[in-house]
Amino acid sequence: MSSMLSNTSVNSSFVRPATFFINGFSNIPHAKYYYVFLSVAYIVTVLGNSFIMSTIYLARRLHTAKYIAVFNLALSDLCGNSALIPKVIDMFLFNHQDISYEACLANMFFVCHFMNMQSLTLLALAFDRLIAICFPLRYHAIVTKLVMFLIIAFMWIFSVIMFSILVGLLTRLSFCRSTVVNSYFCDHGPIYRLACNDNYINSVMAKICFGLLICLPLLLIIFSYFCIALALSKIAHGRERIKAMKTCSSHLLLVAIFYLPAISLNIAALTASLHPNARIINNSLSQIIPPMLNPIIYTLKTDEVMQSIKELYKRNKVNLIIERNTKCIGRN
C-alpha cells in the first residue's frame, strides 16, 4: 500500500510543460539587427544551395558518386538552416518566443539531425578523395554511384536513430521549476539542464552524440588526409602533386569552416563557463556560416562545377536564340 502511494506521489510530481520560453540574448541593445543579419544569411544559403543542387541535377558531367555527396551536403545545409532560421526570425523579430513542448522537441531533432548530416557528408567526401588519390586506378570500381547512395542512406538512418534517442530521452524529464531556455532555439543542453529529476543519462547521450557524430568523423577525416599526404609525397612530378592537392582544397576549406567553430566552442565550454550571449553568437555563427559558404566554395574552387555552369549557360543561351527565331518565323 505504501509503495502504491509513493508511486502516485512520484507520478503527480512529474511535470511536462505546455510550452518553453526561448530567451535569446539578454541585455543586448539592438539585438534585432543580429537576427536581421541571420535572415540575410538564410536568403544567401537558400539561393546558393538551390543553385548548386540545380547545377548538379542539370549537368550530366556532374552525375558522379562525388557529386551525389555534394548534392547531399547542399540538401543538408538547406534543410538545416530552414529548420533553424525561419523559426528564429519568427521568435525574435515577431515576438513569438513561446514554443509548445512537442514543437520544441521536433525543432531540436531536425536542427541537430541536419547539422549532423553535414558532418557525416564531409566524411563521405573525405572517403571519396582518399580513394581517388591513394587508389586512382581502382577509384571507379570502388566509389560507384550505388556505393555512395548506400553510404549516404546509412548515414541518414544512423543519424535519425541517434537523434530520435537523444530527443526521446528528454520525455522522461520533469520540468517543475523554470521553462526558460537560455538559447536562441530549442537547444538540447540548456533544456535537459532545466530538469528537476535525474538528467545523467541525457548528459551521457549528449557526449556520445558529440563524440560519435562530430569528433569521430573529424578524426577519420584527419586520418584520411594523413594517408593522402603520404600518397602525394610519393608522386615524383610536382605538377601532378599540385593537381591532386587542388582537388582536395575545396573539401579542406569546408572541413575547416564546419569543424573549427564547433570544436573550439565545445572546448571553451569545457574549460570555462560561457556567458549565454557568447554561446548564442558562437553557436548561431557555426550553424549558419558553413551552409552559406559551402556552395560558394564549391562553385568557385571546383573546375568541374565552373565548367558545368558555363556549359549550362551556353545551352540556355542557344535555346533562347532558337526560341526567338522560331517565334519570328511563326509571325512572318
XYZ file of C-alpha atoms in Angstrom:
332
model
C 0.000 0.000 0.000
C 2.818 2.410 0.911
C 4.651 1.592 -2.351
C 1.463 2.459 -4.302
C 1.261 5.818 -2.514
C 4.925 6.602 -3.218
C 4.448 5.779 -6.925
C 1.429 8.076 -7.038
C 3.401 10.912 -5.448
C 6.248 10.445 -7.960
C 3.794 10.470 -10.868
C 1.967 13.537 -9.552
C 5.286 15.421 -9.239
C 6.235 14.735 -12.873
C 5.710 17.946 -14.864
C 5.715 18.186 -18.656
C 5.327 21.876 -19.555
C 2.873 23.041 -22.193
C 5.458 25.482 -23.580
C 9.082 26.561 -23.345
C 10.158 30.195 -23.485
C 13.206 30.752 -25.735
C 15.095 33.585 -24.064
C 17.565 34.608 -26.788
C 20.022 37.403 -25.999
C 19.896 39.009 -22.570
C 20.561 42.736 -22.061
C 21.937 43.399 -25.560
C 20.599 46.581 -27.175
C 19.568 46.405 -30.847
C 19.759 42.586 -30.812
C 17.136 42.525 -33.571
C 19.778 43.680 -36.048
C 21.637 40.417 -35.469
C 18.502 38.452 -36.347
C 18.146 40.572 -39.492
C 21.713 39.515 -40.389
C 20.670 35.875 -39.880
C 17.745 36.476 -42.251
C 20.111 37.776 -44.950
C 22.447 34.807 -44.369
C 19.461 32.468 -44.764
C 18.468 34.023 -48.128
C 22.063 33.600 -49.386
C 22.050 29.983 -48.112
C 18.783 29.139 -49.893
C 19.885 30.728 -53.189
C 23.402 29.260 -53.094
C 22.439 25.696 -52.165
C 19.455 25.663 -54.543
C 21.811 26.819 -57.311
C 24.422 24.120 -56.627
C 21.720 21.409 -56.393
C 20.146 22.563 -59.681
C 23.561 22.613 -61.382
C 24.335 19.050 -60.234
C 20.887 17.867 -61.350
C 21.059 19.515 -64.805
C 24.734 18.934 -65.706
C 25.376 15.367 -66.862
C 29.113 15.588 -66.224
C 28.300 16.029 -62.503
C 26.248 12.814 -62.317
C 29.050 11.042 -60.436
C 29.467 9.487 -56.980
C 31.345 12.525 -55.656
C 28.588 14.941 -56.633
C 25.915 12.725 -55.113
C 27.671 13.510 -51.796
C 27.978 17.214 -52.709
C 24.230 17.274 -53.533
C 23.500 15.687 -50.145
C 25.689 18.303 -48.412
C 23.787 21.127 -50.154
C 20.452 19.492 -49.230
C 21.528 19.116 -45.581
C 22.709 22.749 -45.499
C 19.416 23.971 -46.963
C 17.199 21.840 -44.693
C 19.283 22.559 -41.571
C 19.072 26.323 -41.952
C 15.389 26.056 -42.947
C 14.705 24.179 -39.702
C 16.529 26.838 -37.703
C 16.412 30.384 -39.079
C 12.726 30.922 -40.038
C 11.741 29.862 -36.502
C 14.396 32.175 -35.012
C 13.087 35.078 -37.116
C 9.509 34.353 -36.046
C 10.533 34.211 -32.381
C 12.675 37.312 -32.065
C 11.521 39.662 -34.828
C 7.811 38.937 -34.297
C 7.953 38.216 -30.520
C 6.688 34.614 -30.606
C 9.178 33.253 -28.066
C 6.811 30.705 -26.543
C 7.001 27.323 -28.285
C 4.949 24.234 -27.456
C 6.677 21.247 -25.860
C 6.106 18.973 -28.886
C 7.142 21.652 -31.417
C 10.300 22.323 -29.384
C 11.383 18.665 -29.464
C 10.632 18.449 -33.198
C 12.653 21.619 -33.843
C 15.568 20.229 -31.823
C 15.525 16.934 -33.744
C 15.588 18.499 -37.216
C 18.235 21.142 -36.395
C 20.557 18.555 -34.803
C 19.914 15.895 -37.488
C 20.692 18.134 -40.454
C 23.747 19.664 -38.764
C 24.998 16.138 -38.144
C 24.338 15.194 -41.781
C 26.721 17.996 -42.787
C 29.407 16.392 -40.592
C 28.846 12.881 -41.949
C 28.698 14.072 -45.577
C 32.082 15.775 -45.170
C 33.368 12.363 -44.040
C 31.875 10.736 -47.174
C 33.640 13.345 -49.329
C 36.924 12.632 -47.491
C 36.484 8.929 -48.325
C 35.945 9.888 -51.974
C 39.183 11.962 -52.049
C 41.121 9.208 -50.214
C 40.243 6.560 -52.820
C 40.728 8.985 -55.743
C 44.301 9.868 -54.714
C 45.544 6.719 -52.955
C 43.912 4.181 -55.325
C 43.360 6.108 -58.597
C 43.239 3.014 -60.834
C 40.546 1.376 -58.683
C 38.568 4.571 -57.942
C 35.718 3.984 -60.438
C 35.383 0.362 -59.297
C 35.262 1.226 -55.567
C 33.415 4.566 -55.448
C 30.400 3.880 -57.648
C 27.122 5.796 -57.567
C 25.467 2.815 -55.850
C 28.161 2.700 -53.150
C 27.771 6.443 -52.473
C 23.957 6.111 -52.331
C 24.326 3.281 -49.786
C 26.837 5.272 -47.675
C 24.531 8.301 -47.589
C 21.436 6.163 -46.883
C 23.261 4.529 -43.931
C 24.255 7.979 -42.634
C 20.652 9.217 -42.772
C 19.333 6.133 -40.958
C 22.095 6.244 -38.324
C 21.588 9.978 -37.683
C 17.793 9.631 -37.415
C 18.161 6.778 -34.892
C 20.749 8.627 -32.771
C 18.773 11.859 -32.553
C 15.468 10.070 -32.035
C 17.056 8.526 -28.922
C 18.627 11.850 -27.860
C 15.339 13.756 -28.161
C 13.197 10.852 -26.917
C 15.158 10.707 -23.655
C 14.007 14.254 -22.869
C 10.435 12.980 -22.451
C 11.473 11.251 -19.199
C 12.484 14.592 -17.656
C 10.300 16.643 -15.326
C 10.402 20.448 -15.606
C 8.983 21.592 -12.280
C 10.976 24.830 -11.984
C 11.958 27.071 -14.905
C 10.966 26.585 -18.552
C 13.089 29.498 -19.818
C 15.671 28.209 -22.337
C 18.835 30.331 -22.431
C 19.439 29.846 -26.135
C 18.080 31.049 -29.484
C 16.380 27.741 -30.391
C 15.341 24.516 -28.665
C 18.923 23.625 -27.776
C 19.445 20.211 -26.179
C 21.973 21.227 -23.491
C 20.117 24.198 -21.994
C 16.838 22.215 -21.983
C 17.958 18.997 -20.258
C 19.771 21.070 -17.603
C 16.409 22.639 -16.635
C 15.081 19.267 -15.441
C 14.466 18.750 -11.728
C 14.819 14.944 -11.846
C 17.916 12.899 -12.767
C 19.315 14.016 -16.148
C 22.544 11.975 -16.047
C 21.578 9.737 -18.991
C 20.784 12.828 -21.090
C 24.224 14.241 -20.332
C 25.875 10.938 -21.282
C 23.873 10.686 -24.518
C 24.827 14.251 -25.468
C 28.514 13.372 -25.015
C 28.106 10.131 -27.006
C 26.451 12.007 -29.884
C 29.148 14.688 -29.876
C 31.906 12.066 -29.812
C 30.395 9.759 -32.447
C 28.959 12.341 -34.817
C 31.372 15.291 -34.593
C 34.719 14.183 -33.098
C 34.955 10.730 -34.747
C 34.216 11.987 -38.301
C 36.804 14.755 -37.806
C 39.434 12.234 -36.628
C 38.673 9.981 -39.629
C 38.952 12.977 -41.989
C 42.329 13.913 -40.446
C 43.495 10.298 -40.830
C 42.334 10.235 -44.483
C 44.345 13.390 -45.218
C 47.378 11.887 -43.482
C 47.120 8.947 -45.912
C 46.610 11.379 -48.818
C 49.723 13.354 -47.765
C 51.766 10.121 -47.711
C 50.478 9.197 -51.195
C 51.239 12.684 -52.563
C 54.784 12.596 -51.130
C 55.492 9.570 -53.373
C 54.420 11.386 -56.548
C 57.588 12.404 -58.398
C 56.149 15.146 -60.620
C 55.310 18.388 -58.829
C 52.615 19.295 -61.361
C 50.661 16.085 -60.656
C 51.035 16.687 -56.916
C 49.633 20.231 -57.212
C 46.756 18.971 -59.379
C 45.867 16.301 -56.783
C 46.093 18.843 -53.934
C 43.807 21.217 -55.841
C 41.053 18.576 -55.937
C 41.188 18.490 -52.108
C 41.333 22.246 -51.467
C 37.574 22.902 -51.574
C 36.881 19.954 -49.251
C 39.572 21.052 -46.779
C 38.064 24.554 -46.666
C 34.615 23.106 -45.916
C 36.069 20.906 -43.155
C 37.855 23.869 -41.537
C 34.781 26.133 -41.729
C 32.470 23.481 -40.250
C 34.589 21.806 -37.557
C 36.822 24.557 -36.153
C 33.964 26.690 -34.681
C 32.089 23.628 -33.367
C 35.155 22.049 -31.736
C 36.507 25.338 -30.318
C 33.075 26.196 -28.847
C 32.826 22.840 -27.058
C 36.420 23.040 -25.779
C 35.721 26.566 -24.476
C 32.541 25.313 -22.768
C 34.513 22.504 -21.038
C 37.358 24.738 -19.838
C 35.319 27.779 -18.755
C 31.717 28.821 -18.204
C 30.474 30.649 -21.295
C 28.069 33.562 -20.981
C 24.722 32.683 -22.657
C 25.136 35.584 -25.107
C 28.606 34.367 -26.180
C 27.244 30.839 -26.550
C 24.348 32.062 -28.716
C 26.613 34.084 -31.026
C 29.182 31.269 -31.404
C 26.529 28.585 -31.865
C 24.486 30.552 -34.382
C 27.504 31.555 -36.492
C 28.875 27.989 -36.515
C 25.465 26.691 -37.637
C 24.701 29.402 -40.216
C 28.003 30.433 -41.851
C 29.160 26.990 -43.186
C 25.894 26.298 -45.108
C 26.093 29.817 -46.563
C 29.724 29.441 -47.713
C 29.696 25.803 -48.876
C 28.052 26.417 -52.296
C 30.221 29.489 -52.901
C 33.397 27.480 -52.202
C 32.287 24.556 -54.378
C 31.316 26.890 -57.218
C 34.495 28.990 -57.212
C 37.064 26.354 -56.208
C 35.935 23.389 -58.358
C 36.755 23.428 -62.080
C 34.132 20.764 -62.909
C 31.343 22.855 -61.388
C 32.501 26.079 -63.063
C 32.756 24.319 -66.431
C 29.278 22.816 -65.969
C 27.810 26.247 -65.117
C 29.364 27.721 -68.291
C 28.007 24.849 -70.413
C 24.513 25.224 -68.930
C 24.639 28.981 -69.536
C 25.658 28.486 -73.177
C 22.984 25.824 -73.660
C 20.269 28.086 -72.232
C 21.509 30.957 -74.387
C 21.342 28.817 -77.552
C 17.862 27.577 -76.590
C 16.669 31.174 -76.101
C 18.041 32.214 -79.529
C 16.364 29.216 -81.205
C 13.091 30.006 -79.403
C 13.199 33.660 -80.513
C 13.999 32.693 -84.107
C 11.136 30.204 -84.118
C 8.710 32.878 -82.868
C 9.945 35.350 -85.523
C 9.484 32.759 -88.304
C 5.988 31.947 -86.968
C 4.983 35.649 -87.090
C 6.307 36.066 -90.657
